[in-house]
Amino acid sequence: MEEWRTYKKQGDFRVPDDKLMSLRSILLNNAPHMSLNYLAKATLAAVNLFPANELVIEKLETHLLSQLSNLPTLMLLQVYRTYADFTESDMRPQLYEESYKLLSERAGKIELPSEVVSLMYTFANDAELFKILENRVFALAEKMTEKQLYRVIYILAKSGRRHTELLEILAFYLTSKGWPPSLETRHAVNLIYACCVLSFTDQKLIHRATSHIVKCNLDLNDKHVTSLFKSLGILRWNRKPILDKMYETFAKLKKDDVQDKLVENAIRTAANVNYLPERARKMFFSLVTPSMVAEMTQNRPSELLDIVWSLVTVRAASSKVVESVLKPDFFEQLTAKAKGLEQSQKLAWCLKLMNINAAAELQLLLYNGPRLPEDFTEQQGIQLPAPKNRPTAEIVLKTLSSIAPKDYVRSNILTKDGFILDAEIVVNEVGKLQHLDSINSPGEKELYRMAVKVLEFSDLTLGHSIPTSLHTMAKIFLELRGCIVLMIHHTDFDAGANLVNRVLALEKMIKAAVTYWREGPSDDLESGDMIAEENELEKTKNGDETPRTKTNRIDQRLGIFVPDISKDTTVDILKQHFGQWGAVTDCFIDLKSAKRSAFVSYSTENSATQALAHNPHNLGGQDVTTYRILSEADKRRGIGITWLKEPVEEWKLKVYFKSRFGVIESVKIITHEKTGEKLRAYIVFKKQKAADQACWRRLHSIDGKIVKCRSMKTAKLQNKQREVASSDHESDPPSEVQDQAQSI
């Protein structure tokens, strides 16, 4: 057997005849006396050496079948894998079926993580058995090494199985202690790929993986760069450090190593994340060669259209590239290549061509090539479908109709540049709506056409609305056409508010957009200081800390809480760091709390949301996770948790309460300052009903540990609710109820 292993290592399975005869006699004479482990290894080796009808094979397989139930799990798995390929004799299907049966029986009782991972690799296509193995991973995740956790995530991605709760647990343990040192560059790339394939947007996991690639200055080859471009483009992970690293590596690759697919992925990613370094923009002019354009025009016209449109959105398109898709015969060639063309696909192609045509007019000033005909939309019969699944946009339109008559608002509009608008209105210099035709009337002055677009999508990884490259391009082109653009983030517009508050909020947005158009940005908040009286701003000995503990000066929608900052972190450092995401209107460090913490306030809610989305922040050499200051609405949706004896882990809390009551927005565990002991936890649900239901039961059992829940509502709010509840029952109950009460 040792000789056969030597031949196997050398890649030569042809054992000399004299050795083969000797091996046959040894196996025949010693088969009944072999140990179980050696019997299995000898049989699996002999399968590769002898024909299925050999006596030695029959004898070995007979002994192995009788001892199969006593084999260790990993050895039994080798038997299963071997006999999946060798099925020539009657004995071999029995070994295959029996080994599968034994593995299925053991799957729910496995205690070794290595065995679970090996079985998941093998049975990735067996849905029933794979589900049993997933349940074992739940129980064994805490015992798994970093590589085993990584492998399970990668197996789930390869098999296309998105088990959200399991992925959350694996990501929690994988990132709980920083980036695991045992994982290499390819592991980080594969984890990002897995998050993309599974649509698993764990911000912390992706951040750790990308930061590891950037901080360690790892060398990326062309395969790594191709995978990262594709994955981060789909995830829309627009973090500057990793994108700069990727484009820097992309620029260093030799031209011979740069394939067309890599160039195409790099261009698409730039459009998806709305970011392209200046060096890369210049590089694209030389990489998109005429031969590449000619090949794509002939064989892949739809992909060429996608590439040119992406280049236009990031302002990296040359006149020759644009001319290749605006030729009169290109659209005919495009539709001829498509079989069974759907109306939605044709609409998308037409809109992209109209965007490119607008870029040729407004962006490429020296362009002299062909353009789309003026009646292109009529020729192609373009009709916009009714918008679906856009509740915020519908409420914005209803609010606009409440402000002015119907003939003052036009909805669901397609512009000649290929941009779809939610609404079009005409306003005067103070933001009041006017009749749509009044802008063309003689004698009317100071009237402006305004385009309204609701950004209702949520970014997969950042959890809030960020204008895509398409929206950025639309804003630029519409403003060049003399139109004011009002983009409403769904996070900035409270669709659940009453009509009066919605009207006031929308009128304020319209007025601000008009003011910005007429006068430019306001300079009131450029200094970054909070508008307050001078006698309320007390400075400490260092001159940079304000010993205020109350946060009622900060609008809870605009403020963030920065806990556990180091002694070296000053107000100036905080302003400089958090100023990356918008104008900081106030910043102070709280000296009276148990731990050194700070509060930062922005001028807009979108800036605060973006700062929160970039967690964790590196301040003073340590990672700090920021939190939004809880408003009264958040307190209504929140619960506080204390444990009676032993603390419960964060992921178990999240899994338990999410599976029973509803979607969770955040989980925060409070620890003791000195000992690190877990004291209590806070959970904020997406809906108030979920928090109320969780508090209906005061005690919950989680993994055998008892926890106590309480509402995070303020006492004032709870008393008000009690008063409302009591007022609903002020009338005397019926006599039957009184009689029952007296009897009780």
XYZ file of C-alpha atoms in Angstrom:
744
model
C 0.000 0.000 0.000
C 2.852 2.362 0.759
C 4.231 1.706 -2.719
C 0.843 2.515 -4.253
C 0.778 5.804 -2.341
C 4.195 6.612 -3.771
C 2.927 5.983 -7.293
C -0.155 8.099 -6.547
C 1.951 11.050 -5.385
C 3.961 10.811 -8.585
C 0.750 10.917 -10.599
C 1.305 7.406 -12.044
C -1.323 4.813 -11.147
C 0.280 2.054 -13.255
C 1.824 -0.277 -10.683
C 4.314 -2.825 -12.133
C 2.876 -6.322 -12.657
C 5.193 -8.051 -10.195
C 4.266 -5.587 -7.471
C 0.597 -5.976 -8.359
C 0.731 -9.781 -7.984
C 2.466 -9.475 -4.641
C -0.082 -6.892 -3.429
C -2.997 -9.116 -4.523
C -1.771 -12.094 -2.480
C -1.066 -9.936 0.596
C -4.555 -8.468 0.539
C -6.230 -11.873 0.041
C -4.389 -13.467 2.933
C -4.705 -10.577 5.400
C -8.145 -9.112 4.639
C -9.928 -10.887 7.547
C -7.227 -9.755 10.012
C -6.913 -6.073 9.063
C -7.900 -3.296 11.453
C -11.028 -1.372 10.541
C -9.171 1.796 9.517
C -6.617 -0.097 7.409
C -9.333 -2.237 5.823
C -11.145 0.884 4.582
C -7.944 2.477 3.240
C -6.841 -0.753 1.547
C -10.240 -1.225 -0.105
C -10.394 2.342 -1.420
C -6.860 2.020 -2.777
C -7.548 -1.377 -4.362
C -10.575 0.030 -6.196
C -8.150 2.140 -8.247
C -5.829 -0.826 -8.943
C -7.939 -3.912 -9.657
C -10.955 -4.581 -11.894
C -14.364 -4.886 -10.240
C -14.587 -8.667 -10.862
C -11.297 -9.487 -9.111
C -11.562 -11.851 -6.151
C -9.489 -9.551 -3.976
C -11.926 -6.692 -4.586
C -14.962 -8.809 -3.764
C -13.345 -10.064 -0.576
C -12.285 -6.612 0.624
C -15.646 -5.018 -0.192
C -17.527 -7.845 1.575
C -15.505 -7.306 4.767
C -15.918 -3.519 4.453
C -19.688 -3.769 4.033
C -19.984 -5.858 7.202
C -17.926 -3.312 9.185
C -19.294 -0.151 7.552
C -21.344 1.013 10.546
C -18.222 1.066 12.743
C -16.216 3.410 10.506
C -15.469 6.979 11.669
C -17.549 9.639 9.923
C -14.774 11.087 7.773
C -13.647 7.628 6.615
C -17.265 6.724 5.889
C -17.490 9.896 3.818
C -14.461 8.770 1.765
C -16.215 5.459 1.096
C -19.302 7.332 -0.087
C -17.282 9.591 -2.394
C -15.296 6.685 -3.863
C -18.275 4.497 -4.631
C -20.188 7.389 -6.152
C -17.799 7.007 -9.126
C -17.264 3.203 -9.096
C -20.526 1.280 -9.541
C -19.542 -1.638 -11.812
C -20.369 -4.576 -9.496
C -23.442 -5.507 -7.443
C -21.558 -4.926 -4.199
C -20.611 -1.352 -4.908
C -24.134 0.158 -5.123
C -24.779 -1.482 -1.728
C -21.707 0.185 -0.249
C -22.762 3.526 -1.762
C -26.356 3.335 -0.486
C -25.394 1.993 2.947
C -22.733 4.668 3.471
C -25.247 7.375 2.505
C -27.805 5.927 4.918
C -25.298 5.877 7.800
C -24.135 9.436 7.065
C -27.756 10.637 7.025
C -28.346 9.043 10.420
C -25.207 10.584 11.916
C -25.693 14.059 10.411
C -27.988 15.269 13.190
C -25.662 14.050 15.968
C -22.244 15.215 14.760
C -20.164 16.994 17.415
C -16.987 17.787 15.451
C -17.033 20.963 13.304
C -14.568 19.446 10.818
C -17.007 16.615 10.087
C -19.895 19.036 9.532
C -17.861 21.130 7.074
C -16.751 18.044 5.122
C -20.301 16.751 4.892
C -21.576 20.153 3.723
C -19.012 20.147 0.907
C -20.189 16.712 -0.227
C -23.946 17.097 0.192
C -24.378 20.680 -1.032
C -26.958 19.481 -3.583
C -28.912 17.281 -1.157
C -31.502 19.721 0.218
C -32.876 17.499 2.988
C -29.506 16.387 4.377
C -28.015 19.867 3.926
C -30.782 21.342 6.074
C -29.894 18.923 8.888
C -26.244 19.945 8.606
C -27.210 23.642 8.765
C -28.945 22.983 12.083
C -25.756 21.344 13.389
C -23.774 24.424 12.385
C -26.091 26.487 14.621
C -25.039 24.346 17.589
C -21.331 24.111 16.698
C -20.648 27.634 15.366
C -19.078 28.755 18.633
C -16.551 25.878 18.474
C -15.564 26.451 14.857
C -12.250 27.936 13.797
C -12.096 30.983 11.550
C -11.344 28.860 8.495
C -14.240 26.529 9.222
C -16.608 29.508 9.554
C -15.280 30.888 6.279
C -15.721 27.527 4.549
C -19.343 27.207 5.632
C -20.131 30.679 4.243
C -18.344 29.823 1.006
C -20.221 26.503 0.712
C -23.531 28.330 1.182
C -22.540 30.733 -1.604
C -21.474 27.962 -3.980
C -24.703 26.049 -3.380
C -26.822 29.225 -3.551
C -28.471 28.653 -0.152
C -29.300 31.880 1.673
C -29.975 31.033 5.315
C -30.054 34.511 6.856
C -29.977 33.551 10.526
C -27.151 31.080 9.981
C -25.165 33.650 7.989
C -25.635 36.225 10.748
C -24.251 33.812 13.350
C -21.275 32.840 11.172
C -20.476 36.496 10.414
C -20.808 37.397 14.094
C -18.217 34.837 15.219
C -15.972 35.516 12.226
C -15.727 39.257 12.949
C -16.141 39.364 16.736
C -12.373 39.620 17.325
C -11.312 41.652 14.327
C -10.074 40.119 11.097
C -8.872 36.526 11.677
C -5.095 36.297 11.056
C -5.466 32.780 9.639
C -7.417 34.040 6.607
C -5.528 35.132 3.500
C -6.238 37.430 0.574
C -8.224 34.831 -1.360
C -10.377 34.214 1.711
C -11.236 37.921 1.960
C -12.065 38.054 -1.765
C -14.199 34.910 -1.533
C -16.118 36.253 1.485
C -17.024 39.395 -0.438
C -18.057 37.182 -3.353
C -20.232 35.107 -0.996
C -21.953 38.221 0.366
C -22.675 39.287 -3.214
C -24.027 35.906 -4.354
C -26.193 35.438 -1.255
C -27.327 39.098 -1.100
C -26.078 38.999 2.483
C -25.194 42.602 3.237
C -23.443 42.253 6.567
C -21.757 45.625 6.832
C -19.233 44.565 9.462
C -18.106 41.452 7.571
C -17.643 43.304 4.274
C -15.887 46.165 6.056
C -13.468 43.778 7.795
C -12.696 41.951 4.561
C -12.122 45.110 2.504
C -10.129 46.802 5.287
C -7.894 43.725 5.532
C -7.097 43.993 1.828
C -6.336 47.724 2.106
C -4.461 47.848 5.439
C -2.276 44.822 4.808
C -1.340 46.185 1.369
C -2.029 42.779 -0.108
C -1.051 42.021 -3.673
C -4.085 41.346 -5.840
C -3.809 39.403 -9.065
C -6.102 39.844 -12.050
C -8.512 37.143 -10.813
C -8.849 38.851 -7.429
C -9.468 42.234 -9.043
C -12.060 40.801 -11.449
C -13.952 39.120 -8.600
C -13.815 42.229 -6.395
C -14.976 44.525 -9.183
C -17.971 42.333 -9.906
C -18.911 41.711 -6.250
C -18.508 45.266 -4.954
C -20.261 46.636 -8.014
C -23.342 44.517 -7.361
C -23.219 45.302 -3.631
C -22.708 49.022 -4.447
C -20.007 49.214 -1.791
C -18.800 52.755 -2.471
C -16.001 52.951 0.088
C -13.109 55.003 -1.216
C -10.136 53.027 0.304
C -10.945 49.659 -1.259
C -11.978 51.218 -4.583
C -8.746 53.206 -4.747
C -6.809 50.023 -3.976
C -8.601 48.105 -6.729
C -8.140 50.768 -9.385
C -4.512 51.228 -8.319
C -3.909 47.496 -8.794
C -5.845 47.617 -12.045
C -3.562 50.389 -13.322
C -0.428 48.375 -12.449
C -1.500 45.307 -14.432
C 0.305 44.777 -17.689
C -1.741 45.482 -20.794
C -1.241 41.908 -21.943
C -2.822 40.638 -18.697
C -5.810 42.981 -18.863
C -8.638 41.092 -20.538
C -11.761 42.700 -21.956
C -13.935 41.155 -19.222
C -11.819 42.808 -16.537
C -12.148 46.187 -18.258
C -15.922 45.718 -18.572
C -16.284 44.812 -14.866
C -14.186 47.819 -13.837
C -16.383 50.159 -15.900
C -19.673 48.677 -14.609
C -18.459 48.898 -11.006
C -17.552 52.568 -11.430
C -21.107 53.246 -12.624
C -22.738 51.159 -9.879
C -20.845 52.761 -6.991
C -20.789 56.234 -8.580
C -17.047 56.604 -8.028
C -14.076 56.624 -10.371
C -10.573 57.967 -9.577
C -9.267 60.513 -12.055
C -6.344 58.268 -12.995
C -8.695 55.413 -13.854
C -10.916 57.750 -15.903
C -7.978 58.669 -18.125
C -6.946 55.020 -18.346
C -10.329 53.937 -19.704
C -9.833 56.141 -22.759
C -6.890 53.945 -23.818
C -8.264 50.572 -22.656
C -11.545 50.772 -24.581
C -9.867 50.160 -27.918
C -11.455 50.349 -31.401
C -10.928 46.585 -31.835
C -12.783 45.916 -28.585
C -15.655 48.180 -29.681
C -15.791 46.529 -33.125
C -15.901 43.020 -31.621
C -18.672 43.958 -29.193
C -20.672 45.729 -31.926
C -20.583 42.604 -34.036
C -21.168 39.940 -31.341
C -22.364 41.637 -28.131
C -24.180 44.885 -28.934
C -26.234 44.851 -25.710
C -23.056 44.645 -23.612
C -21.482 47.443 -25.656
C -24.506 49.648 -24.934
C -24.171 48.856 -21.224
C -20.445 49.716 -21.253
C -20.876 53.003 -23.141
C -23.744 54.036 -20.868
C -21.613 53.255 -17.793
C -18.745 55.345 -19.186
C -21.135 58.239 -19.804
C -22.451 58.146 -16.212
C -18.921 58.514 -14.793
C -17.876 61.055 -17.447
C -15.242 58.790 -19.003
C -16.668 58.304 -22.515
C -14.850 59.454 -25.618
C -16.549 60.764 -28.740
C -15.626 57.670 -30.767
C -17.113 55.313 -28.187
C -20.352 57.324 -28.037
C -20.536 57.437 -31.838
C -20.426 53.609 -31.994
C -23.876 53.288 -30.355
C -25.537 56.372 -31.859
C -25.123 55.152 -35.428
C -28.469 54.773 -37.228
C -28.083 51.015 -37.721
C -26.947 50.178 -34.166
C -30.416 49.934 -32.618
C -31.606 47.669 -35.446
C -28.571 45.454 -34.895
C -29.245 45.478 -31.162
C -32.849 44.323 -31.475
C -31.989 41.789 -34.199
C -29.553 39.999 -31.856
C -32.175 39.723 -29.098
C -34.562 36.789 -29.301
C -37.949 37.108 -27.636
C -37.333 40.741 -26.703
C -39.541 41.892 -23.841
C -41.017 45.370 -23.688
C -39.197 46.165 -20.421
C -35.815 45.288 -21.969
C -36.522 47.401 -25.035
C -37.526 50.315 -22.782
C -34.247 50.013 -20.811
C -32.202 50.066 -24.037
C -34.088 53.094 -25.347
C -33.589 55.028 -22.120
C -29.853 54.296 -22.141
C -29.549 55.462 -25.740
C -31.429 58.649 -24.861
C -29.040 59.225 -21.906
C -26.038 58.762 -24.205
C -27.570 61.092 -26.784
C -27.990 63.754 -24.081
C -24.342 63.298 -23.062
C -23.292 63.840 -26.670
C -25.130 67.183 -26.630
C -24.415 68.445 -23.114
C -21.205 66.696 -22.045
C -19.098 66.089 -25.163
C -18.925 69.587 -26.536
C -16.663 68.598 -29.478
C -18.860 65.692 -30.579
C -19.853 65.917 -34.250
C -21.141 62.393 -34.866
C -24.660 61.051 -35.451
C -27.478 61.510 -32.938
C -30.878 60.029 -32.277
C -33.762 61.481 -34.306
C -35.999 64.001 -32.555
C -38.987 61.644 -32.745
C -37.090 58.612 -31.389
C -39.656 57.922 -28.647
C -42.530 58.001 -31.159
C -40.660 55.757 -33.604
C -40.037 53.124 -30.941
C -43.473 53.473 -29.355
C -42.035 54.074 -25.872
C -44.645 54.112 -23.117
C -43.852 54.246 -19.430
C -45.533 51.548 -17.311
C -47.355 52.547 -14.138
C -44.921 52.717 -11.180
C -45.109 49.756 -8.799
C -43.979 49.170 -5.224
C -43.088 52.809 -4.603
C -45.157 53.779 -1.558
C -43.119 56.868 -0.643
C -43.411 58.272 -4.176
C -47.175 57.722 -4.103
C -47.488 59.595 -0.796
C -45.325 62.460 -2.111
C -47.647 62.780 -5.135
C -50.732 62.728 -2.880
C -49.154 65.423 -0.732
C -48.442 67.546 -3.820
C -52.059 67.171 -4.935
C -53.111 68.448 -1.499
C -50.962 71.551 -1.918
C -52.268 72.506 -5.373
C -54.896 71.434 -7.962
C -54.258 68.504 -10.279
C -53.368 70.682 -13.272
C -50.465 72.060 -11.217
C -48.703 68.673 -11.050
C -47.668 66.285 -13.828
C -46.602 62.772 -12.735
C -44.668 59.817 -14.209
C -42.824 61.797 -16.885
C -40.212 60.730 -19.415
C -37.890 63.558 -20.409
C -36.307 63.815 -23.840
C -32.963 62.893 -22.239
C -34.315 59.529 -21.059
C -34.865 60.295 -17.366
C -38.033 59.182 -15.563
C -39.388 61.752 -13.106
C -41.958 61.188 -10.385
C -43.417 64.670 -10.835
C -42.963 67.998 -12.597
C -44.143 71.291 -11.131
C -43.721 75.012 -11.701
C -42.854 77.256 -8.719
C -42.252 80.949 -8.135
C -39.368 82.602 -6.297
C -40.757 81.699 -2.833
C -41.546 78.080 -3.706
C -45.305 78.403 -4.289
C -46.764 76.100 -6.936
C -48.085 77.657 -10.140
C -50.020 76.378 -13.129
C -47.846 74.253 -15.448
C -48.595 76.463 -18.462
C -47.879 79.701 -16.634
C -44.124 79.418 -17.247
C -44.743 80.004 -20.964
C -47.192 82.874 -20.421
C -45.982 86.375 -21.332
C -45.491 88.731 -18.405
C -44.826 85.977 -15.859
C -41.484 86.451 -14.119
C -39.401 84.467 -11.660
C -41.005 81.111 -12.458
C -38.994 77.888 -12.407
C -39.637 74.387 -13.664
C -38.883 71.781 -11.004
C -38.307 68.024 -11.438
C -39.177 65.834 -8.434
C -37.504 62.453 -7.993
C -38.017 60.212 -4.941
C -35.003 58.044 -4.073
C -36.950 55.182 -2.606
C -34.452 52.363 -3.006
C -32.229 51.403 -0.060
C -28.570 50.734 -0.623
C -27.828 47.057 -0.046
C -24.866 47.590 2.228
C -25.215 51.075 3.623
C -28.908 50.890 4.492
C -29.882 54.310 3.157
C -30.498 56.137 -0.114
C -27.453 57.301 -2.020
C -27.817 58.858 -5.487
C -26.552 56.447 -8.097
C -24.464 57.549 -11.040
C -27.701 57.663 -13.070
C -29.332 60.073 -10.605
C -26.187 62.181 -10.456
C -26.105 62.397 -14.247
C -29.836 63.189 -14.355
C -29.388 66.057 -11.899
C -26.521 67.545 -13.924
C -28.279 67.283 -17.287
C -31.645 68.572 -16.013
C -29.961 71.578 -14.401
C -28.151 72.252 -17.674
C -31.610 72.319 -19.267
C -32.610 75.032 -16.763
C -34.667 72.816 -14.464
C -34.486 72.748 -10.655
C -34.040 69.182 -9.390
C -35.560 68.122 -6.064
C -34.373 64.657 -4.994
C -36.263 63.424 -1.950
C -34.599 60.682 0.067
C -37.153 58.323 1.542
C -35.251 58.611 4.842
C -35.820 62.393 4.861
C -39.552 62.255 4.202
C -41.800 60.793 6.890
C -44.442 59.027 4.842
C -46.269 57.966 8.007
C -46.833 61.507 9.274
C -50.219 63.204 9.092
C -51.143 65.316 6.069
C -50.390 68.679 7.698
C -46.845 67.678 8.662
C -46.220 66.122 5.243
C -47.367 69.308 3.504
C -45.149 71.469 5.725
C -42.142 69.213 5.155
C -42.614 69.135 1.382
C -43.132 72.905 1.142
C -39.916 73.376 3.131
C -38.000 71.102 0.722
C -39.378 72.921 -2.325
C -38.502 76.318 -0.892
C -34.991 75.174 0.028
C -34.421 73.856 -3.504
C -35.546 77.174 -5.022
C -33.350 79.153 -2.617
C -30.354 76.959 -3.463
C -31.008 77.468 -7.185
C -31.317 81.250 -6.891
C -28.749 82.051 -4.191
C -26.462 79.005 -3.849
C -25.772 77.075 -0.609
C -26.378 78.822 2.703
C -23.304 79.939 4.623
C -25.018 79.869 8.032
C -23.630 76.467 8.988
C -20.262 76.561 7.265
C -18.365 77.216 10.511
C -19.604 73.953 12.012
C -20.602 75.633 15.288
C -23.998 75.126 16.815
C -26.286 78.182 16.777
C -26.429 78.973 20.486
C -25.879 81.865 22.824
C -22.267 82.500 23.819
C -22.895 82.164 27.540
C -24.058 78.564 27.002
C -20.749 77.501 25.424
C -18.422 76.711 28.316
C -14.905 75.581 27.517
C -12.807 73.239 29.668
C -9.151 73.542 30.567
C -8.076 72.085 27.223
C -10.349 74.462 25.414
C -11.932 71.747 23.318
C -14.434 69.957 25.550
C -17.853 71.107 26.715
C -19.085 69.477 29.942
C -22.693 69.160 28.803
C -24.620 65.959 29.334
C -28.061 66.855 27.968
C -28.738 66.013 24.339
C -31.999 67.926 24.043
C -30.163 70.691 22.162
C -29.427 68.234 19.361
C -32.178 67.278 16.967
C -32.429 63.514 17.370
C -32.821 63.055 13.620
C -29.578 64.911 12.943
C -27.393 63.712 15.823
C -25.215 60.665 16.457
C -23.756 59.269 19.678
C -20.043 58.329 19.739
C -19.296 56.079 22.771
C -16.019 54.966 24.361
C -13.662 57.464 22.714
C -10.016 57.642 23.777
C -8.479 60.443 25.842
C -6.541 61.650 22.803
C -9.707 62.310 20.808
C -10.616 66.010 20.843
C -13.517 68.003 19.448
C -11.364 69.179 16.535
C -10.527 65.577 15.643
C -14.206 64.642 15.828
C -15.227 67.574 13.613
C -12.541 66.782 11.060
C -13.428 63.078 10.934
C -17.220 63.315 10.874
C -17.115 66.324 8.572
C -16.468 63.902 5.699
C -20.216 63.207 5.501
C -21.625 66.709 5.833
C -21.550 70.005 7.703
C -21.145 69.430 11.470
C -23.347 71.926 13.315
C -22.416 70.896 16.851
C -19.917 68.615 18.540
C -19.129 68.184 22.232
C -17.599 65.598 24.554
C -19.584 64.484 27.586
C -17.330 64.451 30.663
C -19.974 63.524 33.235
C -20.880 60.101 31.850
C -19.311 56.878 33.156
C -17.350 56.493 29.921
C -15.879 59.247 27.753
C -18.354 59.790 24.916
C -19.299 62.467 22.421
C -22.280 63.836 20.511
C -22.142 65.068 16.917
C -24.917 66.912 15.096
C -25.258 67.460 11.331
C -27.164 69.983 9.253
C -29.129 67.261 7.423
C -30.481 63.860 8.358
C -28.878 62.294 5.280
C -25.402 63.282 6.539
C -26.057 61.633 9.894
C -27.331 58.494 8.138
C -24.219 58.293 5.972
C -21.934 58.685 9.010
C -23.778 55.855 10.768
C -23.508 53.715 7.651
C -19.697 53.963 7.708
C -19.375 52.176 11.059
C -16.980 51.374 12.616
C -14.981 54.622 12.707
C -11.281 54.683 13.548
C -10.714 57.373 16.185
C -7.472 57.625 18.120
C -6.289 54.248 16.853
C -9.375 52.277 17.894
C -12.580 51.251 16.139
C -15.676 53.018 17.491
C -19.258 52.160 16.540
C -21.617 55.150 16.455
C -25.342 55.110 17.176
C -28.258 57.345 16.387
C -29.645 59.310 19.328
C -32.922 57.648 20.183
C -35.985 59.724 19.530
C -39.337 59.218 21.235
C -40.394 57.175 18.183
C -37.362 54.906 18.621
C -38.131 54.504 22.315
C -41.638 53.345 21.438
C -40.057 50.661 19.248
C -37.399 49.648 21.761
C -37.143 47.212 24.665
C -34.645 46.860 27.493
C -33.402 43.422 28.515
C -31.839 42.268 31.770
C -30.763 38.719 32.634
C -31.622 37.027 35.901
C -28.476 34.896 36.117
C -26.320 34.443 33.020
C -25.990 36.901 30.102
C -27.148 35.972 26.612
C -24.989 36.442 23.516
C -25.881 39.171 21.043
C -26.629 36.882 18.076
C -28.917 34.676 20.186
C -30.902 37.728 21.274
C -31.197 38.862 17.675
C -32.237 35.450 16.356
C -34.773 34.867 19.160
C -36.586 38.204 19.025
C -36.425 38.552 15.226
C -37.917 35.106 14.612
C -40.785 35.658 17.074
C -41.717 39.323 16.919
C -40.341 41.030 13.798
C -37.488 42.840 12.060
C -34.798 44.280 14.357
C -33.007 47.528 13.525
C -30.290 47.430 16.199
C -29.016 45.480 19.211
C -26.775 47.095 21.831
C -25.212 45.292 24.823
C -24.019 47.435 27.742
C -20.906 46.154 29.539
C -19.249 47.093 32.830
C -16.537 49.719 32.428
C -13.847 47.842 34.383
C -14.772 44.148 34.388
C -16.310 43.944 30.914
C -19.294 42.061 32.349
C -22.443 42.179 30.223
C -25.012 44.142 32.246
C -28.041 44.574 29.995
C -29.124 44.954 26.377
C -31.327 47.225 24.268
C -33.189 46.200 21.117
C -34.961 48.541 18.689
C -37.549 46.931 16.388
C -38.674 48.275 13.033
C -42.289 48.455 14.211
C -43.762 49.493 17.554
C -46.159 46.539 17.501
C -43.217 44.120 17.689
C -41.828 45.881 20.771
C -45.241 45.842 22.452
C -45.689 42.138 21.752
C -42.228 41.343 23.118
C -43.056 43.158 26.359
C -46.400 41.436 26.827
C -44.368 38.532 28.196
C -42.069 39.921 30.862
C -39.900 36.786 31.039
C -38.385 34.959 28.058
C -36.295 31.773 27.973
C -33.430 31.980 25.469
C -31.232 28.903 25.194
C -32.158 27.936 28.759
C -31.368 31.397 30.150
C -34.135 33.607 31.578
C -34.255 37.274 30.565
C -36.632 40.038 31.607
C -38.041 42.563 29.103
C -39.257 46.084 29.714
C -40.410 48.842 27.415
C -38.069 51.754 26.611
C -40.969 54.226 26.580
C -40.523 57.165 28.887
C -42.607 57.353 32.035
C -44.347 60.462 30.693
C -45.369 58.625 27.523
C -46.543 55.556 29.451
C -48.631 57.737 31.819
C -50.172 59.494 28.824
C -51.096 56.138 27.291
C -52.628 55.020 30.581
C -54.717 58.202 30.689
C -55.921 57.602 27.134
C -56.686 53.982 27.957
C -58.587 54.928 31.110
C -60.559 57.603 29.267
C -61.784 54.942 26.851
C -63.397 53.072 29.768
C -64.827 55.948 31.794
C -68.404 54.877 31.180
C -69.865 52.443 33.699
C -69.780 48.777 32.657
C -73.023 46.852 32.169
C -74.713 45.448 35.247
C -73.770 41.880 34.230
C -70.081 42.790 34.340
C -70.522 44.512 37.728
C -72.191 41.404 39.111
C -69.328 39.221 37.866
C -66.774 41.561 39.413
C -68.572 41.515 42.788
C -68.728 37.712 42.750
C -64.989 37.505 42.032
